[in-house]
Coordinates of C-alpha atoms in Angstrom, one line a residue:
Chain A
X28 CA 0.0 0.0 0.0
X29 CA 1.5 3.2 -1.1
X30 CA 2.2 5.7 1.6
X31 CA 0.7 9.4 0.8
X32 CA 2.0 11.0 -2.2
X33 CA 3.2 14.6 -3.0
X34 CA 4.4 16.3 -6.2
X35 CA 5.8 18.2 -6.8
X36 CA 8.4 17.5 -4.4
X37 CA 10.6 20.9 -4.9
X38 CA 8.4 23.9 -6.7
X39 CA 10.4 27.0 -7.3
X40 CA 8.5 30.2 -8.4
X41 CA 8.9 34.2 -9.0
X42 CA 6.7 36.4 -7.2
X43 CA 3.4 36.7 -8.3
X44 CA 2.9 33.5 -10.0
X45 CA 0.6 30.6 -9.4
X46 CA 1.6 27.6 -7.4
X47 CA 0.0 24.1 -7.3
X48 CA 0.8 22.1 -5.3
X49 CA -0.4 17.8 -5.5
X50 CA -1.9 15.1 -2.8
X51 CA -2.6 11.4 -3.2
X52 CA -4.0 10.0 -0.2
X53 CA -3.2 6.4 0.8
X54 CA -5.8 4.0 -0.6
X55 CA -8.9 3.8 1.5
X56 CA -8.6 6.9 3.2
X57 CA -11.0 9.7 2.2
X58 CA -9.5 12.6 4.7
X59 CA -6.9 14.5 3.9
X60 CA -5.5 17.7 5.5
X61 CA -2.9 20.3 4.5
X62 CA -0.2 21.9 6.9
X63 CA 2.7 24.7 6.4
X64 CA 5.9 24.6 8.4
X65 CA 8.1 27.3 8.5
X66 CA 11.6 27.2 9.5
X67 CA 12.0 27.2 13.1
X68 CA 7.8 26.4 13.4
X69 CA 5.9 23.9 14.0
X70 CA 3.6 22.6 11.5
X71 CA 0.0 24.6 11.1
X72 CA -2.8 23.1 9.7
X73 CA -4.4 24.9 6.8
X74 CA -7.6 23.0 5.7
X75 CA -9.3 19.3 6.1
X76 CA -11.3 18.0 3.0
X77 CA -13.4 15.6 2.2
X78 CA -14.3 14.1 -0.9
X79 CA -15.7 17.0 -2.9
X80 CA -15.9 18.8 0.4
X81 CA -14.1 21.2 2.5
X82 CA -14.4 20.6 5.8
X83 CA -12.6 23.3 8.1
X84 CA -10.6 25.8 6.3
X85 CA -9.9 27.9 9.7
X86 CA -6.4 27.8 9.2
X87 CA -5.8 29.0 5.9
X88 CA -5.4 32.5 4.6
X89 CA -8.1 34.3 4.1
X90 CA -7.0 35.4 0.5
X91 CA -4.8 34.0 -2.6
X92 CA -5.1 30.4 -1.3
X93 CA -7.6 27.6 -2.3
X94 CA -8.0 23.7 -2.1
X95 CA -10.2 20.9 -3.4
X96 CA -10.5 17.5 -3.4
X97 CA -12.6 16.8 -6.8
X98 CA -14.5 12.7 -6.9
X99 CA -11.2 11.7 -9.5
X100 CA -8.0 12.8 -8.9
X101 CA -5.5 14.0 -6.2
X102 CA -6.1 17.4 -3.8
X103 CA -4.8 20.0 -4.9
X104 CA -3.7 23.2 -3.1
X105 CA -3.5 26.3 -4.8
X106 CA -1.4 29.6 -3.8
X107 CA -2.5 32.2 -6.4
X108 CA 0.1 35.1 -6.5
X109 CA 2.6 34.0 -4.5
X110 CA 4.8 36.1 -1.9
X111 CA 8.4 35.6 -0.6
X112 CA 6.3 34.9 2.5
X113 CA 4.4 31.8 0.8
X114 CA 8.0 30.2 0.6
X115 CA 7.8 26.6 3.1
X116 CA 7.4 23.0 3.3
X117 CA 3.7 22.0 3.1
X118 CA 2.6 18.9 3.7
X119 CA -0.3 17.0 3.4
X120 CA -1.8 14.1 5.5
X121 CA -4.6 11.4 5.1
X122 CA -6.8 9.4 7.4
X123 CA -8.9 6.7 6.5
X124 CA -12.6 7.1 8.0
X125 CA -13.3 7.0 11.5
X126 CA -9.8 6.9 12.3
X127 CA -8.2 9.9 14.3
X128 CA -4.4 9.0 13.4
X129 CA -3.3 11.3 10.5
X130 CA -0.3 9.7 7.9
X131 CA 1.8 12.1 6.6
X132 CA 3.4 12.5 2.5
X133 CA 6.9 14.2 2.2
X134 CA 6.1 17.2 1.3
X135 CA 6.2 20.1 -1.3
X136 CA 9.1 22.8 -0.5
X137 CA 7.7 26.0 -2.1
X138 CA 10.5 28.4 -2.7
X139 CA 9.4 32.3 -3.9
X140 CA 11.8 34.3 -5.3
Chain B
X12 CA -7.1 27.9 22.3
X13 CA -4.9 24.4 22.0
X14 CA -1.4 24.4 22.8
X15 CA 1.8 21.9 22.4
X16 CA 4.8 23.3 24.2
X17 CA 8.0 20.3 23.7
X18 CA 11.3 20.2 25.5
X19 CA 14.4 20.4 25.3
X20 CA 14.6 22.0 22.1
X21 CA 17.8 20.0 21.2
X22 CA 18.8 16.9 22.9
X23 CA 22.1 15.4 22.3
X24 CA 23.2 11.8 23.6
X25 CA 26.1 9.1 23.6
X26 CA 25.0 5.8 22.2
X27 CA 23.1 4.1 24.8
X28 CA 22.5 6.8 26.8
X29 CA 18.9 6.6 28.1
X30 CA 16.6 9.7 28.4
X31 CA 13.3 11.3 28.1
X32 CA 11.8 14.0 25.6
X33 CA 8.4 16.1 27.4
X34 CA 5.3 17.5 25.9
X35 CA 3.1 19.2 27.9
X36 CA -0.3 20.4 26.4
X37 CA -3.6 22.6 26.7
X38 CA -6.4 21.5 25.0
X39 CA -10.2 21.5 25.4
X40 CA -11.3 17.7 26.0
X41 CA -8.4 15.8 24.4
X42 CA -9.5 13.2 21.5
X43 CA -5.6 11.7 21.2
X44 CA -2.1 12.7 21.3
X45 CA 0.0 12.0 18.7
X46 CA 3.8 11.2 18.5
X47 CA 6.1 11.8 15.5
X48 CA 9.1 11.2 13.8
X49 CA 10.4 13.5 11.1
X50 CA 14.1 13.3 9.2
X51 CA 15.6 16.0 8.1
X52 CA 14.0 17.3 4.1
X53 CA 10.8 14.5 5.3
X54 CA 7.5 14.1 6.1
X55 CA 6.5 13.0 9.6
X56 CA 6.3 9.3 10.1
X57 CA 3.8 8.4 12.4
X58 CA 4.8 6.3 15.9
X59 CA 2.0 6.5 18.7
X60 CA -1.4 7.3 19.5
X61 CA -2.2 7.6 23.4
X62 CA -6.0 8.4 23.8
X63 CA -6.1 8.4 27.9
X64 CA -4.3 9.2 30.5
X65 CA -1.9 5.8 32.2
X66 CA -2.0 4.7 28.6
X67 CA 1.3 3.7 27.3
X68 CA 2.4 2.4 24.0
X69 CA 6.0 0.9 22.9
X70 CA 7.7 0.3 19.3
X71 CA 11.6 -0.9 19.8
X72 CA 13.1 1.6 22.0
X73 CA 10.7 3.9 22.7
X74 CA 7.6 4.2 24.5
X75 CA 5.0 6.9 24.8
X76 CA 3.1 7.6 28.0
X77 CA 0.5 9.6 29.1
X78 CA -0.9 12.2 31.8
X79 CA -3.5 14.2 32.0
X80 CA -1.0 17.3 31.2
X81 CA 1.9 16.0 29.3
X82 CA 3.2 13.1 27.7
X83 CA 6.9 11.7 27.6
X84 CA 8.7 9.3 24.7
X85 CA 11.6 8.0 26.8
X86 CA 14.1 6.3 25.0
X87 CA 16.3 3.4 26.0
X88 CA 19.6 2.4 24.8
X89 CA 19.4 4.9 22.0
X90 CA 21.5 4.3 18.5
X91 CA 22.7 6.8 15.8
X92 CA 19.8 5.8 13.4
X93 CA 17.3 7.2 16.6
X94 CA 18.6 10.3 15.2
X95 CA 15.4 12.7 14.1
X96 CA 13.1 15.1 15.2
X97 CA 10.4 14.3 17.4
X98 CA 7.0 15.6 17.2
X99 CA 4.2 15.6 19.8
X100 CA 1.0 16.9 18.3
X101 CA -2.7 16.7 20.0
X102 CA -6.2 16.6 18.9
X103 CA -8.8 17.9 21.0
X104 CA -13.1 17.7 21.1
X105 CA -13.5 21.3 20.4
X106 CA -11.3 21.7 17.5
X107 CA -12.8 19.8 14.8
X108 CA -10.0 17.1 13.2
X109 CA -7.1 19.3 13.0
X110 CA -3.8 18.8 15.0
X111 CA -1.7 20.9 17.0
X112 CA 1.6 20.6 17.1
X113 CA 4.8 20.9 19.3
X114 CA 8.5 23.0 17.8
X115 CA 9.6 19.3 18.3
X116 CA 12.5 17.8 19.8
X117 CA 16.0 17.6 18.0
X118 CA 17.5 14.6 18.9
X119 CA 20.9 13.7 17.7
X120 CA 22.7 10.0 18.9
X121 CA 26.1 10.1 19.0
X122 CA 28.5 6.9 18.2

């Protein structure tokens, strides 16, 4: 069973530009979550979707980022005009229903230049 | 609001030298409590669940244990490869199904 899956693994991008970044859950699980850690941080959690559904989205920004998690295909998160700021390691995570225990992917590392 | 405070920051120990890493935590009605690994340029691996306090789990040469304010991964005859950062991270009733998460602990075995 393939762990969680992240691509791209290493995004670079200029100011201003979009970024997307990927998630494949493990198979079976229909939670997935999405956190940012910044150097010398912890990680924070941004948003938990379901299936076609966003769940809580209390920790993400309030502007220039999205996410989804369409019925085919991986989640995607979605950082529209990026800042210097945006640059970080952001993970995402996936649980398998009624389950508490979240299983984390290796990340994307988002550098803004 | 939830909160994960872990210590020491940085822990460095001779090969099997025993010790203990802390996380102490707020939170409104805790769900579980949550022990991780994470390498260096990785994602966390996952190691423990402890759901009530006097539970205690073990994997190898660690085990996680729980009170009703903090929880402690001791490790026992430590080896190089033990080498990692170790996160603590709790879920709690009021908070929906995010986690909150600990600085971590830097641990680094020394031959």
């Amino acid at each position: 069973n393939a762990g969680v899956m992240q691509n791209p693994r290493h995004l670079v991008r200029r100011r201003g530009q979009e970024a997307r970044l990927r998630c494949s859950p493990m198979k079976g699980h229909s939670h997935v979550y999405w956190y940012r850690q910044l150097p010398e941080e912890g990680l924070k959690f941004m948003v938990y979707l379901q299936k076609e559904n966003i769940i809580d989205e209390s920790g993400m920004p309030k502007e220039r980022f999205s996410a989804e998690f369409p019925k085919e295909g991986p989640s995607i998160l979605r950082i529209q005009q990026v800042v210097r700021g945006d640059s970080a390691a952001y993970f995402c995570a996936s649980s398998p229903p009624n389950t508490d225990t979240q299983y984390f992917g290796p990340g994307t590392r988002l550098t803004v230049l | 609001e939830d909160q994960v405070t872990q210590s020491p920051e940085a822990l460095r120990l001779q090969e099997g030298e025993s010790s203990s890493l802390n996380c102490s935590y707020t939170v409104s009605g805790l769900r579980g409590l949550f022990w991780y690994r994470q390498d260096p340029g990785k994602g966390p691996e996952f190691l423990f669940t402890l759901y009530s306090a006097g539970e205690e789990k073990e994997k190898e040469r660690l085990k996680a244990t729980l009170t009703k304010k903090e929880s402690f991964l001791h490790i026992t005859a430590p080896k190089p490869e033990d080498s990692a950062t170790y996160l603590c991270a709790v879920q709690g009733s009021g908070t929906g199904n995010q986690f909150y998460f600990g600085t971590g602990t830097s641990l680094t075995v020394i031959p």
